[in-house]
Short mmCIF file of C-alpha atoms in Angstrom, two decimals:
data_model
loop_
_atom_site.label_atom_id
_atom_site.label_comp_id
_atom_site.label_asym_id
_atom_site.label_seq_id
_atom_site.Cartn_x
_atom_site.Cartn_y
_atom_site.Cartn_z
CA MET L 25 18.06 61.33 113.56
CA THR L 26 17.09 64.08 115.42
CA GLN L 27 13.59 65.25 115.33
CA GLU L 28 12.88 69.12 114.66
CA PRO L 29 10.72 71.21 116.58
CA GLU L 30 7.79 72.51 114.48
CA SER L 31 7.25 75.47 116.33
CA GLY L 32 8.13 77.84 118.68
CA PRO L 33 11.59 79.70 119.40
CA ASP L 34 13.73 76.71 119.24
CA ALA L 35 12.14 75.92 115.46
CA HIS L 36 12.28 79.65 114.48
CA THR L 37 16.16 79.98 115.53
CA GLU L 38 17.25 76.59 113.82
CA ARG L 39 15.31 78.08 110.32
CA LEU L 40 17.24 81.35 110.60
CA GLU L 41 20.52 79.74 111.47
CA ARG L 42 20.18 77.21 108.32
CA ARG L 43 19.36 80.25 105.79
CA LEU L 44 22.10 81.96 107.66
CA ALA L 45 24.41 78.93 106.47
CA GLN L 46 23.03 79.05 103.09
CA ALA L 47 23.15 82.74 102.97
CA ARG L 48 27.05 82.43 103.66
CA ALA L 49 27.72 79.48 101.27
CA GLU L 50 26.29 81.37 98.53
CA LEU L 51 28.59 84.44 99.34
CA GLU L 52 31.51 82.50 99.46
CA THR L 53 30.65 80.99 96.18
CA ALA L 54 29.95 83.99 94.87
CA GLU L 55 33.20 85.77 95.93
CA ARG L 56 34.97 82.66 94.58
CA GLU L 57 33.40 82.77 91.17
CA ALA L 58 34.44 86.60 91.25
CA ALA L 59 37.70 86.53 91.75
CA ASN L 60 37.94 83.90 89.03
CA ALA L 61 36.12 86.03 86.65
CA GLU L 62 38.42 89.00 87.60
CA ALA L 63 41.54 87.22 87.07
CA GLU L 64 40.44 85.79 83.93
CA MET L 65 39.74 89.37 82.56
CA GLY L 66 43.03 90.70 83.96
CA GLY L 67 44.76 89.31 80.69
CA TYR L 68 42.11 89.89 78.42
CA SER L 69 42.31 91.61 75.33
CA SER L 70 40.25 92.33 71.92
CA VAL L 71 41.47 93.53 68.49
CA ALA L 72 39.13 95.52 66.88
CA VAL L 73 39.19 96.86 63.02
CA SER L 74 37.67 99.74 61.67
CA ASP L 75 34.85 99.45 58.92
CA ASP L 76 37.02 100.73 56.27
CA GLY L 77 40.08 98.35 57.23
CA SER L 78 42.47 101.14 57.66
CA VAL L 79 43.21 100.85 61.47
CA GLU L 80 43.48 98.06 63.92
CA VAL L 81 43.11 98.71 67.82
CA THR L 82 43.76 96.56 70.65
CA VAL L 83 41.76 97.26 73.96
CA GLY L 84 42.54 95.93 77.34
CA PRO L 85 39.94 94.67 79.95
CA GLN L 86 39.07 98.16 81.05
CA GLY L 87 38.82 99.71 77.56
CA GLU L 88 42.35 101.10 77.49
CA LEU L 89 43.91 101.15 74.09
CA SER L 90 47.11 98.95 74.54
CA ASP L 91 48.06 98.95 70.44
CA LEU L 92 47.12 101.04 67.29
CA ARG L 93 48.26 99.93 64.27
CA PHE L 94 47.65 101.60 60.66
CA LEU L 95 46.87 99.14 57.99
CA ASP L 96 47.81 98.96 54.45
CA GLY L 97 48.99 102.61 54.29
CA LYS L 98 45.34 103.61 53.93
CA TYR L 99 46.08 106.31 56.35
CA ARG L 100 48.09 108.38 54.23
CA LYS L 101 45.24 109.02 51.96
CA MET L 102 42.91 110.18 54.77
CA SER L 103 42.07 112.99 55.95
CA GLY L 104 42.86 113.90 60.05
CA GLU L 105 39.10 113.47 60.40
CA GLU L 106 38.51 110.45 58.51
CA LEU L 107 41.73 108.66 60.50
CA GLY L 108 40.45 110.05 63.89
CA ALA L 109 36.81 108.99 63.00
CA ALA L 110 38.26 105.25 62.07
CA ILE L 111 40.41 105.25 65.32
CA VAL L 112 37.57 106.05 67.52
CA GLU L 113 35.02 103.33 65.63
CA ALA L 114 37.50 100.74 66.03
CA ALA L 115 38.39 101.56 69.70
CA ASP L 116 34.66 101.72 70.15
CA ALA L 117 34.28 98.22 68.79
CA GLY L 118 36.96 96.81 70.86
CA ARG L 119 35.52 98.11 74.05
CA GLU L 120 31.94 96.71 72.99
CA GLN L 121 33.90 93.46 72.45
CA ALA L 122 35.66 93.70 76.28
CA ARG L 123 31.91 94.78 77.87
CA ARG L 124 30.32 91.53 76.33
CA GLU L 125 33.09 89.17 77.30
CA ALA L 126 32.97 90.87 81.00
CA ALA L 127 29.34 90.34 81.31
CA ARG L 128 29.94 86.76 79.91
CA ARG L 129 32.42 86.23 82.44
CA TYR L 130 30.37 87.87 85.47
CA ARG L 131 26.85 86.46 84.32
CA THR L 132 26.82 83.94 87.00
CA LEU L 133 27.28 86.47 89.80
CA ASP L 134 24.45 88.71 88.60
CA ALA L 135 21.65 85.67 89.00
CA ASP L 136 19.47 85.04 91.76
CA GLY L 137 21.24 82.42 94.57
CA PRO L 138 19.49 79.35 94.53
CA GLN L 139 18.98 78.66 98.12
CA VAL L 140 18.81 82.32 99.35
CA PRO L 141 17.03 84.77 97.04
CA GLU L 142 17.70 87.91 99.05
CA LEU L 143 21.57 87.49 97.79
CA ALA L 144 19.98 87.68 94.34
CA VAL L 145 21.25 90.90 92.33
CA LEU L 146 24.14 91.87 93.91
CA ASP L 147 25.42 95.30 93.13
CA ILE L 148 28.37 94.73 90.90
CA ASP L 149 30.82 97.55 90.70
CA TRP L 150 31.52 97.17 86.83
CA THR L 151 33.55 100.28 86.90
CA ARG L 152 36.25 98.07 88.60
CA PHE L 153 36.40 95.59 85.94
CA LEU L 154 35.78 97.82 82.81
CA GLY L 155 36.86 100.99 84.23
CA PRO L 156 35.07 104.50 82.67
CA TYR L 157 33.74 102.43 79.69
CA ALA L 158 31.10 100.24 82.05
CA PRO L 159 27.55 100.00 81.06
CA ALA L 160 25.14 101.85 83.31
CA THR L 161 23.53 99.99 86.01
CA GLY L 162 20.99 100.10 88.71
CA GLY L 163 18.33 101.83 86.81
CA PRO L 164 14.73 102.26 87.78
CA GLY L 165 14.06 98.69 86.06
CA ARG L 166 17.09 96.94 88.12
CA PRO L 167 17.11 97.92 91.97
CA GLY L 168 20.29 97.09 93.55
CA ALA L 169 20.87 94.43 96.55
CA GLY L 170 20.48 97.51 98.79
CA ALA L 171 16.95 98.40 97.56
CA ARG L 172 15.83 94.83 97.92
CA LEU L 173 16.66 94.73 101.37
CA ARG L 174 15.44 98.00 102.33
CA ASP L 175 12.13 96.82 100.82
CA GLU L 176 12.46 93.52 102.95
CA ILE L 177 12.80 95.63 106.16
CA ALA L 178 9.94 98.08 105.31
CA GLU L 179 7.75 94.62 104.68
CA ASP L 180 8.60 93.37 108.06
CA GLU L 181 7.95 96.57 109.89
CA GLU L 182 4.68 96.63 108.04
CA ASP L 183 3.56 93.45 109.18
CA GLY L 184 4.70 93.79 112.71
CA GLY L 185 8.29 91.98 112.44
CA THR L 186 6.81 88.34 112.34
CA ARG L 187 8.14 86.00 109.35
#
């Protein structure tokens, strides 16, 4: 069994190397989970029906309409505005289902890392998965990882770079 140096440059280097190895392992896990979730979402579709039951739409993983059906001939008695509103309503419902499903599948990527909290709050490009219907992210209440890194650098400079 080897003894770890308690202090000095060797101990600091060993601690940094261990943290770097942990960060690499967590990043590899996150990349693997992202690839799996992306593959699962690639074939995802949701079906939504308008509240009045006149329209059914199928929406793909990025919010695109892949199918539109008019149900029970109700559309024949509807004005153009009513029919348009029913289509938009059903499409919005389908897109919301896709957003919820993507959030569920990608939730693990948006959590703090167990060993290296600096990897927390990865900047996920939701438009890659949900297209133009992705929710807005990175607002003032939720800074991205880049902001956290800049904060860490600033803190290091303020305390003379010793950590």
